Amino acid sequence: DVKRQKIANLLTQMRLSSATARKIQDIFRSEMNKGIHLQPSSLQMENTYIPELPDGTEEGLFLALDLGGTNFRVLLLELVNGVVVREDVKKYHIDAHLRTDSGIPLFEYLAECVSNFVISEGLQDVELPLGFTFSFPMIQHSLEIGILVTWTKSFNCPDVVNKDAVQLLKDALARRGDTRVKVVAVLNDTTGTLIQGATQDRHTAIGLILGTGSNACYLERADKVEHWEPERHGEREVIIDIEWGAFGDNGVLDFIKTEFDLENDANSLMVNSFTFEKYISGKYLGEIVRIILVRLMKDGLLFTRQTSESLLIPGSFITDYVSLIEQDTVDGCWLHTKEVLAKFHIVPDEEDIKIVQYVCEVASNRAALLVSICLATLLDHMEREEVTIAVDGSLYKHHPRLESWMNKYISLLTPARKFKLIHAQDGSGKGAAIVAAIALRIK
Ligand code: ADP
């Protein structure tokens, strides 16, 4: 009927044809090559200076500091034969003013949490190597130097930009007189995920985050990498952090931008940046769905018997709701969909439910396809026999359809490549300890 046709027409912009998918693949490949050859590109392709994966010999007690995820955490991990056998974790709250004022009090607070944690573990007299998971874009000059490029998420301490986060932490620890904690490596959650995945599956060579944000990293041949600052020590491989959240920030991906994406961008904290992340990650997927639903509502195509004020509020439709509604589509029922809409004081009819489920499917499916396009391109670039992709993040964990779509699309886009998706739990904690152990080994 006419209404259905109108909705389908409006949503065609969200559908990517196979020709468009190929075009995105070409652009992603070209941006990766430019990035790795230090030419202007929206992909940073940063050298992490992690030159090898765990080999099963990692042993000892390690601290990990995890900043940039949902929680700030300090962890103590004991490794035996490369496996975490003991893990003590403490979560700390970071006040809003610490996240947005000067960097000095922020890093003093981080150091204070580390010291208190070490004392609570009774380890204040033991020398402890620390791996610092700092999940923000960095320029790395070595495994233990990470210059902050820009804050993201809920952090914005202006005077830390262009400074070395590791040095700030070391200085804060030194001011406390804490000399037994040794910061030996800095990494982000994505590299931590690859490293943690490698302890679960020896073919792991890609790390992927689908959580609040999105990013990926992979194992590259060292001779292909131009950005090497410290002297090389015969490294054969190195982990490259793609920083793909920013893919398209230079405009190369604008042809897929829909009117809904433009509005999503306009409502976001940092307009015109993190273009790719805004199509796919947990922070934005629900918002895209909300924007489409509001448009359909305003056009008189949805919820015609009522209007919802709360649905008009940006950010009100969280990505958790998308997962719930997609679960209904999988189960062929309406239960969660009705519950979610009730939160917006909407009592839907049968047609409303089908439309809402359809919108969630279209937005989720596009996210899965975009991630798969980049992963397929990466697999072709890596030319390995077999690659396991280690994934972490709540969006991937909880969305009921992403994994199966990704398996399908990657296979379609690069049929000859053997790959596997695995879930690597807590790379930003466990991975940090293992990277610290690797750092000590290669010193
Ligand atoms: P991080 O902030 O370190 O990425 P997570 O991986 O836990 O931490 O991701 C949290 C994000 O995942 C939330 O901001 C939200 O966008 C998304 N999320 C949480 N729960 C769900 C869910 N059930 N379905 C889909 N996305 C979810």
Short mmCIF file of C-alpha atoms and ligand atoms in Angstrom, two decimals:
data_model
loop_
_atom_site.label_atom_id
_atom_site.label_comp_id
_atom_site.label_asym_id
_atom_site.label_seq_id
_atom_site.Cartn_x
_atom_site.Cartn_y
_atom_site.Cartn_z
CA ASP A 1 0.00 0.00 0.00
CA VAL A 2 0.92 3.68 -0.23
CA LYS A 3 2.10 4.03 3.37
CA ARG A 4 4.37 1.02 3.16
CA GLN A 5 5.82 2.33 -0.11
CA LYS A 6 6.53 5.73 1.46
CA ILE A 7 8.38 4.12 4.38
CA ALA A 8 10.39 1.89 2.07
CA ASN A 9 11.33 4.88 -0.08
CA LEU A 10 12.45 6.90 2.92
CA LEU A 11 14.63 4.05 4.17
CA THR A 12 16.30 3.17 0.86
CA GLN A 13 19.03 5.69 1.76
CA MET A 14 20.01 3.34 4.59
CA ARG A 15 20.50 0.42 2.19
CA LEU A 16 23.96 -0.08 0.73
CA SER A 17 24.04 -1.79 -2.67
CA SER A 18 26.79 -4.26 -3.50
CA ALA A 19 28.29 -1.64 -5.81
CA THR A 20 28.41 0.80 -2.89
CA ALA A 21 29.97 -1.87 -0.69
CA ARG A 22 32.74 -2.37 -3.27
CA LYS A 23 33.27 1.36 -3.47
CA ILE A 24 33.64 1.60 0.33
CA GLN A 25 36.11 -1.32 0.20
CA ASP A 26 38.23 0.54 -2.37
CA ILE A 27 38.19 3.71 -0.29
CA PHE A 28 39.03 1.89 2.94
CA ARG A 29 41.93 0.11 1.23
CA SER A 30 43.23 3.40 -0.15
CA GLU A 31 42.89 5.21 3.20
CA MET A 32 44.74 2.37 4.96
CA ASN A 33 47.58 2.54 2.44
CA LYS A 34 47.85 6.30 2.71
CA GLY A 35 47.81 6.13 6.51
CA ILE A 36 50.54 3.54 6.68
CA HIS A 37 52.69 5.55 4.23
CA LEU A 38 52.25 8.68 6.38
CA GLN A 39 50.18 10.47 3.75
CA PRO A 40 47.05 12.45 4.66
CA SER A 41 44.27 9.99 5.49
CA SER A 42 41.31 9.68 7.85
CA LEU A 43 42.92 6.46 9.14
CA GLN A 44 45.72 7.06 11.62
CA MET A 45 47.21 3.55 11.23
CA GLU A 46 49.23 4.06 14.40
CA ASN A 47 52.21 1.90 15.28
CA THR A 48 51.55 0.45 18.74
CA TYR A 49 55.12 -0.89 19.02
CA ILE A 50 53.71 -4.20 20.23
CA PRO A 51 55.94 -6.44 18.12
CA GLU A 52 54.74 -9.88 19.11
CA LEU A 53 51.83 -11.79 20.53
CA PRO A 54 51.85 -13.71 23.80
CA ASP A 55 53.86 -16.94 23.52
CA GLY A 56 52.68 -18.66 26.68
CA THR A 57 55.75 -17.80 28.75
CA GLU A 58 54.30 -14.69 30.42
CA GLU A 59 54.59 -15.02 34.20
CA GLY A 60 54.25 -12.92 37.30
CA LEU A 61 52.18 -10.22 38.98
CA PHE A 62 51.08 -7.23 36.94
CA LEU A 63 48.98 -4.14 37.45
CA ALA A 64 46.61 -2.83 34.82
CA LEU A 65 45.00 0.59 34.70
CA ASP A 66 41.97 0.86 32.46
CA LEU A 67 40.85 4.38 31.53
CA GLY A 68 38.44 5.20 28.74
CA GLY A 69 35.90 2.40 29.05
CA THR A 70 32.61 2.61 30.89
CA ASN A 71 34.43 2.24 34.22
CA PHE A 72 37.82 3.37 35.43
CA ARG A 73 39.43 0.26 36.90
CA VAL A 74 42.63 -0.86 38.57
CA LEU A 75 43.47 -4.54 38.28
CA LEU A 76 46.02 -6.94 39.70
CA LEU A 77 46.61 -9.94 37.47
CA GLU A 78 48.73 -13.00 37.98
CA LEU A 79 49.98 -14.72 34.86
CA VAL A 80 51.18 -18.31 34.76
CA ASN A 81 52.21 -19.73 31.39
CA GLY A 82 50.62 -16.76 29.64
CA VAL A 83 47.23 -17.33 31.24
CA VAL A 84 45.51 -15.11 33.82
CA VAL A 85 45.09 -17.27 36.93
CA ARG A 86 44.09 -14.55 39.36
CA GLU A 87 42.41 -11.21 38.87
CA ASP A 88 41.51 -8.64 41.51
CA VAL A 89 39.58 -5.66 40.16
CA LYS A 90 38.47 -2.41 41.70
CA LYS A 91 36.26 0.12 39.97
CA TYR A 92 36.53 3.81 40.78
CA HIS A 93 34.28 6.72 40.03
CA ILE A 94 35.78 9.76 38.30
CA ASP A 95 33.94 12.99 39.10
CA ALA A 96 32.79 15.11 36.18
CA HIS A 97 35.09 17.99 37.16
CA LEU A 98 38.14 15.67 37.12
CA ARG A 99 37.18 14.56 33.61
CA THR A 100 36.97 18.11 32.26
CA ASP A 101 39.34 20.33 34.31
CA SER A 102 43.11 20.43 34.13
CA GLY A 103 44.92 17.11 33.67
CA ILE A 104 47.02 17.35 36.84
CA PRO A 105 44.25 16.52 39.34
CA LEU A 106 42.95 13.78 37.02
CA PHE A 107 46.31 11.99 36.90
CA GLU A 108 46.86 12.60 40.62
CA TYR A 109 43.56 10.84 41.24
CA LEU A 110 44.58 7.94 38.98
CA ALA A 111 47.87 7.61 40.88
CA GLU A 112 46.07 7.78 44.21
CA CYS A 113 43.72 4.97 43.15
CA VAL A 114 46.69 2.84 42.07
CA SER A 115 48.51 3.44 45.38
CA ASN A 116 45.42 2.66 47.47
CA PHE A 117 44.74 -0.46 45.45
CA VAL A 118 48.31 -1.71 45.86
CA ILE A 119 48.12 -1.12 49.61
CA SER A 120 44.76 -2.92 49.83
CA GLU A 121 46.44 -5.88 48.11
CA GLY A 122 49.31 -5.72 50.65
CA LEU A 123 51.82 -5.32 47.83
CA GLN A 124 53.27 -1.89 48.60
CA ASP A 125 56.77 -3.33 49.00
CA VAL A 126 56.74 -5.28 45.75
CA GLU A 127 57.92 -3.84 42.43
CA LEU A 128 54.97 -4.11 40.05
CA PRO A 129 55.00 -3.55 36.28
CA LEU A 130 51.90 -1.74 35.06
CA GLY A 131 50.16 -1.85 31.67
CA PHE A 132 48.15 1.33 31.04
CA THR A 133 45.05 0.90 28.89
CA PHE A 134 44.36 4.42 27.69
CA SER A 135 41.53 4.10 25.17
CA PHE A 136 41.83 7.39 23.36
CA PRO A 137 43.54 8.26 20.06
CA MET A 138 47.29 8.52 20.71
CA ILE A 139 50.44 9.07 18.73
CA GLN A 140 52.91 6.51 20.01
CA HIS A 141 56.62 7.15 19.95
CA SER A 142 57.36 3.82 21.64
CA LEU A 143 55.57 1.12 23.61
CA GLU A 144 55.60 3.42 26.63
CA ILE A 145 54.98 6.84 25.11
CA GLY A 146 51.43 7.78 24.11
CA ILE A 147 50.71 11.36 23.10
CA LEU A 148 47.00 12.17 23.36
CA VAL A 149 45.63 13.33 19.99
CA THR A 150 42.17 14.26 21.24
CA TRP A 151 39.93 13.35 24.14
CA THR A 152 36.72 11.48 23.27
CA LYS A 153 33.73 10.05 25.20
CA SER A 154 33.13 11.98 28.44
CA PHE A 155 36.68 13.28 28.94
CA ASN A 156 37.96 16.72 28.03
CA CYS A 157 40.95 18.02 30.04
CA PRO A 158 42.29 20.51 27.50
CA ASP A 159 45.86 20.73 28.82
CA VAL A 160 46.48 17.00 28.32
CA VAL A 161 46.07 17.14 24.53
CA ASN A 162 49.48 16.71 22.84
CA LYS A 163 50.97 15.43 26.12
CA ASP A 164 52.27 11.97 26.94
CA ALA A 165 49.67 10.22 29.11
CA VAL A 166 52.30 7.80 30.43
CA GLN A 167 54.61 10.59 31.58
CA LEU A 168 51.70 12.33 33.32
CA LEU A 169 50.93 9.11 35.18
CA LYS A 170 54.60 8.48 36.03
CA ASP A 171 54.98 12.04 37.32
CA ALA A 172 51.86 11.76 39.47
CA LEU A 173 53.08 8.45 40.95
CA ALA A 174 56.52 9.99 41.61
CA ARG A 175 54.97 13.01 43.39
CA ARG A 176 53.25 10.55 45.72
CA GLY A 177 56.62 8.93 46.39
CA ASP A 178 55.34 5.74 44.79
CA THR A 179 58.44 4.30 43.20
CA ARG A 180 57.55 0.61 43.14
CA VAL A 181 54.93 0.84 40.41
CA LYS A 182 56.61 0.82 36.99
CA VAL A 183 54.56 1.90 33.98
CA VAL A 184 56.02 -0.25 31.19
CA ALA A 185 53.44 -0.10 28.37
CA VAL A 186 50.54 1.93 27.07
CA LEU A 187 47.84 0.44 24.84
CA ASN A 188 44.17 0.86 24.02
CA ASP A 189 41.20 -1.48 24.48
CA THR A 190 41.41 -2.63 20.86
CA THR A 191 45.01 -3.84 21.09
CA GLY A 192 44.24 -5.37 24.47
CA THR A 193 41.43 -7.33 22.81
CA LEU A 194 43.72 -8.64 20.07
CA ILE A 195 46.30 -9.69 22.67
CA GLN A 196 43.70 -11.35 24.90
CA GLY A 197 42.20 -13.09 21.83
CA ALA A 198 45.65 -14.46 20.98
CA THR A 199 45.70 -16.36 24.29
CA GLN A 200 42.40 -18.01 23.31
CA ASP A 201 43.13 -18.76 19.64
CA ARG A 202 46.58 -18.78 18.04
CA HIS A 203 45.26 -17.51 14.69
CA THR A 204 44.09 -14.24 16.24
CA ALA A 205 45.43 -11.33 14.18
CA ILE A 206 42.64 -8.73 14.35
CA GLY A 207 41.15 -7.00 17.40
CA LEU A 208 37.76 -5.33 17.13
CA ILE A 209 35.72 -3.20 19.53
CA LEU A 210 31.97 -2.76 19.14
CA GLY A 211 30.99 -1.00 22.35
CA THR A 212 30.36 2.67 23.10
CA GLY A 213 32.74 3.35 20.22
CA SER A 214 34.31 1.24 17.51
CA ASN A 215 37.88 0.58 16.44
CA ALA A 216 40.06 -2.19 15.07
CA CYS A 217 43.72 -3.19 15.00
CA TYR A 218 45.66 -5.92 13.24
CA LEU A 219 49.02 -7.60 12.97
CA GLU A 220 51.05 -6.03 10.13
CA ARG A 221 54.36 -6.99 8.56
CA ALA A 222 56.95 -4.71 10.15
CA ASP A 223 58.62 -3.91 6.83
CA LYS A 224 55.39 -2.37 5.54
CA VAL A 225 55.31 0.16 8.38
CA GLU A 226 57.02 3.51 7.83
CA HIS A 227 56.48 5.08 11.24
CA TRP A 228 59.22 3.56 13.39
CA GLU A 229 60.88 5.89 15.87
CA PRO A 230 63.05 3.91 18.24
CA GLU A 231 65.69 1.73 16.70
CA ARG A 232 64.29 -1.51 15.35
CA HIS A 233 65.29 -4.82 16.88
CA GLY A 234 64.53 -7.19 14.02
CA GLU A 235 60.78 -7.05 14.58
CA ARG A 236 58.94 -9.08 11.95
CA GLU A 237 55.47 -7.95 12.87
CA VAL A 238 53.77 -5.18 14.78
CA ILE A 239 50.22 -4.36 15.82
CA ILE A 240 48.76 -1.41 13.92
CA ASP A 241 45.90 0.52 15.51
CA ILE A 242 43.68 1.60 12.62
CA GLU A 243 41.56 4.10 14.62
CA TRP A 244 38.72 3.45 12.22
CA GLY A 245 36.17 5.40 14.25
CA ALA A 246 37.40 8.43 12.30
CA PHE A 247 37.16 6.73 8.87
CA GLY A 248 35.61 9.28 6.52
CA ASP A 249 36.30 12.38 8.66
CA ASN A 250 38.01 13.84 5.57
CA GLY A 251 34.79 13.52 3.55
CA VAL A 252 35.64 10.37 1.54
CA LEU A 253 32.60 8.54 2.91
CA ASP A 254 30.08 11.37 2.57
CA PHE A 255 28.20 9.63 -0.23
CA ILE A 256 26.64 7.18 2.25
CA LYS A 257 25.56 9.90 4.68
CA THR A 258 21.77 10.02 4.98
CA GLU A 259 19.65 12.87 6.31
CA PHE A 260 19.36 10.77 9.50
CA ASP A 261 23.15 10.61 9.84
CA LEU A 262 23.40 14.37 9.39
CA GLU A 263 20.98 14.88 12.24
CA ASN A 264 22.76 12.28 14.39
CA ASP A 265 26.03 14.13 13.78
CA ALA A 266 24.45 17.51 14.55
CA ASN A 267 23.18 16.14 17.91
CA SER A 268 26.58 14.73 18.84
CA LEU A 269 29.28 16.18 21.09
CA MET A 270 31.88 16.57 18.35
CA VAL A 271 30.31 17.44 15.03
CA ASN A 272 32.05 16.28 11.85
CA SER A 273 34.33 13.85 13.61
CA PHE A 274 34.21 10.11 14.28
CA THR A 275 32.14 9.74 11.10
CA PHE A 276 32.40 5.95 10.86
CA GLU A 277 31.76 5.35 14.56
CA LYS A 278 28.51 7.32 14.23
CA TYR A 279 27.15 4.78 11.73
CA ILE A 280 27.86 1.75 13.84
CA SER A 281 28.67 2.05 17.53
CA GLY A 282 26.57 1.64 20.64
CA LYS A 283 26.67 5.33 21.45
CA TYR A 284 24.82 6.17 18.24
CA LEU A 285 22.84 3.22 16.86
CA GLY A 286 19.83 3.85 19.08
CA GLU A 287 19.92 7.54 18.22
CA ILE A 288 19.79 6.78 14.48
CA VAL A 289 16.75 4.58 15.10
CA ARG A 290 15.14 7.35 17.15
CA ILE A 291 15.72 9.95 14.45
CA ILE A 292 14.08 7.71 11.83
CA LEU A 293 11.12 6.91 14.10
CA VAL A 294 10.55 10.61 14.81
CA ARG A 295 10.66 11.38 11.09
CA LEU A 296 8.07 8.65 10.39
CA MET A 297 5.94 9.93 13.27
CA LYS A 298 6.07 13.51 11.97
CA ASP A 299 5.21 12.34 8.46
CA GLY A 300 2.11 10.65 9.84
CA LEU A 301 3.38 7.18 8.95
CA LEU A 302 3.87 5.84 12.50
CA PHE A 303 2.04 6.04 15.85
CA THR A 304 -0.82 7.86 14.14
CA ARG A 305 -3.09 7.49 17.17
CA GLN A 306 -0.74 9.35 19.54
CA THR A 307 2.42 11.41 19.66
CA SER A 308 5.31 10.87 22.03
CA GLU A 309 7.08 13.85 23.56
CA SER A 310 9.84 11.80 25.15
CA LEU A 311 10.80 10.19 21.84
CA LEU A 312 11.67 13.68 20.62
CA ILE A 313 14.51 13.97 23.15
CA PRO A 314 17.93 13.23 21.59
CA GLY A 315 19.64 10.29 23.27
CA SER A 316 16.41 8.92 24.77
CA PHE A 317 16.38 5.77 22.62
CA ILE A 318 19.43 3.84 23.82
CA THR A 319 21.06 1.07 21.82
CA ASP A 320 20.02 -1.50 24.44
CA TYR A 321 16.47 -0.99 23.13
CA VAL A 322 17.59 -1.83 19.60
CA SER A 323 18.96 -5.15 20.88
CA LEU A 324 15.70 -5.90 22.69
CA ILE A 325 13.57 -5.15 19.65
CA GLU A 326 15.86 -7.14 17.37
CA GLN A 327 15.45 -10.05 19.79
CA ASP A 328 11.70 -9.88 19.16
CA THR A 329 12.32 -10.02 15.41
CA VAL A 330 14.46 -13.12 15.94
CA ASP A 331 11.80 -14.71 18.16
CA GLY A 332 8.87 -13.56 16.01
CA CYS A 333 7.18 -11.80 18.94
CA TRP A 334 6.27 -8.32 20.22
CA LEU A 335 7.01 -8.50 23.91
CA HIS A 336 10.13 -6.34 24.18
CA THR A 337 9.01 -3.98 21.43
CA LYS A 338 5.85 -3.15 23.40
CA GLU A 339 7.84 -2.75 26.62
CA VAL A 340 10.29 -0.36 24.99
CA LEU A 341 7.55 1.73 23.39
CA ALA A 342 5.69 1.87 26.71
CA LYS A 343 8.70 3.76 28.10
CA PHE A 344 7.81 6.45 25.56
CA HIS A 345 4.11 6.28 26.50
CA ILE A 346 3.26 4.73 23.17
CA VAL A 347 0.66 1.99 22.84
CA PRO A 348 1.41 0.63 19.38
CA ASP A 349 -0.87 -1.18 16.98
CA GLU A 350 0.31 -4.17 14.99
CA GLU A 351 1.53 -2.07 12.10
CA ASP A 352 3.50 0.28 14.41
CA ILE A 353 5.29 -2.72 15.89
CA LYS A 354 6.26 -4.06 12.50
CA ILE A 355 7.57 -0.67 11.40
CA VAL A 356 9.62 -0.16 14.59
CA GLN A 357 11.10 -3.64 14.23
CA TYR A 358 11.89 -2.92 10.59
CA VAL A 359 13.67 0.35 11.44
CA CYS A 360 15.83 -1.37 14.08
CA GLU A 361 16.68 -4.07 11.57
CA VAL A 362 17.64 -1.62 8.83
CA ALA A 363 19.90 0.46 11.11
CA SER A 364 21.54 -2.62 12.71
CA ASN A 365 22.00 -4.32 9.38
CA ARG A 366 23.77 -1.30 7.91
CA ALA A 367 26.13 -1.24 10.93
CA ALA A 368 26.93 -4.94 10.49
CA LEU A 369 27.54 -4.47 6.76
CA LEU A 370 29.83 -1.45 7.23
CA VAL A 371 31.94 -3.27 9.83
CA SER A 372 32.09 -6.33 7.57
CA ILE A 373 33.17 -4.27 4.55
CA CYS A 374 36.18 -2.98 6.49
CA LEU A 375 37.01 -6.38 7.98
CA ALA A 376 36.82 -8.10 4.58
CA THR A 377 39.14 -5.45 3.10
CA LEU A 378 41.51 -5.92 6.02
CA LEU A 379 41.53 -9.72 5.58
CA ASP A 380 42.40 -9.29 1.88
CA HIS A 381 45.15 -6.85 2.79
CA MET A 382 46.67 -9.20 5.38
CA GLU A 383 46.86 -12.17 3.01
CA ARG A 384 47.04 -14.72 5.81
CA GLU A 385 45.94 -18.33 5.53
CA GLU A 386 43.59 -18.05 8.44
CA VAL A 387 42.63 -15.16 10.69
CA THR A 388 40.71 -15.13 13.93
CA ILE A 389 39.06 -11.81 14.77
CA ALA A 390 38.86 -11.17 18.52
CA VAL A 391 35.85 -8.99 19.36
CA ASP A 392 34.80 -7.26 22.54
CA GLY A 393 32.20 -4.65 23.49
CA SER A 394 28.65 -4.69 24.78
CA LEU A 395 27.04 -3.95 21.43
CA TYR A 396 28.59 -7.08 19.92
CA LYS A 397 27.88 -9.11 23.05
CA HIS A 398 24.22 -8.17 23.41
CA HIS A 399 22.91 -7.46 19.93
CA PRO A 400 21.31 -10.74 18.85
CA ARG A 401 22.03 -10.49 15.12
CA LEU A 402 25.34 -8.70 14.53
CA GLU A 403 27.57 -11.76 14.74
CA SER A 404 25.61 -13.83 12.24
CA TRP A 405 25.29 -10.92 9.80
CA MET A 406 29.02 -10.24 10.06
CA ASN A 407 29.82 -13.89 9.36
CA LYS A 408 27.55 -13.79 6.33
CA TYR A 409 28.76 -10.47 4.89
CA ILE A 410 32.47 -11.08 5.39
CA SER A 411 32.13 -14.45 3.63
CA LEU A 412 30.25 -12.82 0.76
CA LEU A 413 32.75 -10.00 0.38
CA THR A 414 35.86 -12.15 0.53
CA PRO A 415 34.79 -15.74 -0.15
CA ALA A 416 38.27 -17.25 -0.32
CA ARG A 417 39.45 -16.03 3.10
CA LYS A 418 39.27 -18.29 6.11
CA PHE A 419 38.25 -16.34 9.20
CA LYS A 420 36.55 -16.79 12.54
CA LEU A 421 34.96 -14.33 14.99
CA ILE A 422 35.60 -15.00 18.67
CA HIS A 423 34.61 -13.11 21.76
CA ALA A 424 37.65 -11.96 23.76
CA GLN A 425 36.51 -11.00 27.23
CA ASP A 426 38.09 -8.00 28.99
CA GLY A 427 41.01 -7.24 26.71
CA SER A 428 41.41 -3.84 28.35
CA GLY A 429 42.21 -5.53 31.67
CA LYS A 430 43.81 -8.90 30.90
CA GLY A 431 45.37 -7.63 27.66
CA ALA A 432 47.12 -4.82 29.55
CA ALA A 433 48.85 -7.26 31.90
CA ILE A 434 49.99 -9.45 29.01
CA VAL A 435 51.29 -6.43 27.06
CA ALA A 436 53.23 -5.38 30.18
CA ALA A 437 54.75 -8.88 30.28
CA ILE A 438 55.67 -8.65 26.59
CA ALA A 439 57.21 -5.21 27.20
CA LEU A 440 59.47 -6.64 29.91
CA ARG A 441 60.46 -9.55 27.67
CA ILE A 442 61.54 -7.43 24.70
CA LYS A 443 63.40 -4.82 26.74
P1 ADP B 1 32.96 0.56 26.56
O1 ADP B 1 32.37 1.85 27.03
O2 ADP B 1 34.29 0.27 27.13
O3 ADP B 1 32.90 0.41 25.08
P2 ADP B 1 31.08 -1.58 26.66
O4 ADP B 1 31.76 -2.46 25.70
O5 ADP B 1 30.40 -2.21 27.82
O6 ADP B 1 32.04 -0.52 27.25
O7 ADP B 1 30.04 -0.73 25.82
C1 ADP B 1 29.05 0.01 26.43
C2 ADP B 1 28.10 0.48 25.34
O8 ADP B 1 27.51 -0.63 24.69
C3 ADP B 1 26.95 1.31 25.85
O9 ADP B 1 27.30 2.67 25.78
C4 ADP B 1 25.85 1.01 24.87
O10 ADP B 1 25.92 1.90 23.79
C5 ADP B 1 26.19 -0.34 24.35
N1 ADP B 1 25.33 -1.38 24.96
C6 ADP B 1 25.20 -1.72 26.25
N2 ADP B 1 24.30 -2.68 26.42
C7 ADP B 1 23.83 -2.97 25.18
C8 ADP B 1 22.86 -3.88 24.66
N3 ADP B 1 22.16 -4.67 25.47
N4 ADP B 1 22.67 -3.88 23.34
C9 ADP B 1 23.36 -3.06 22.53
N5 ADP B 1 24.25 -2.19 22.95
C10 ADP B 1 24.50 -2.14 24.25
#
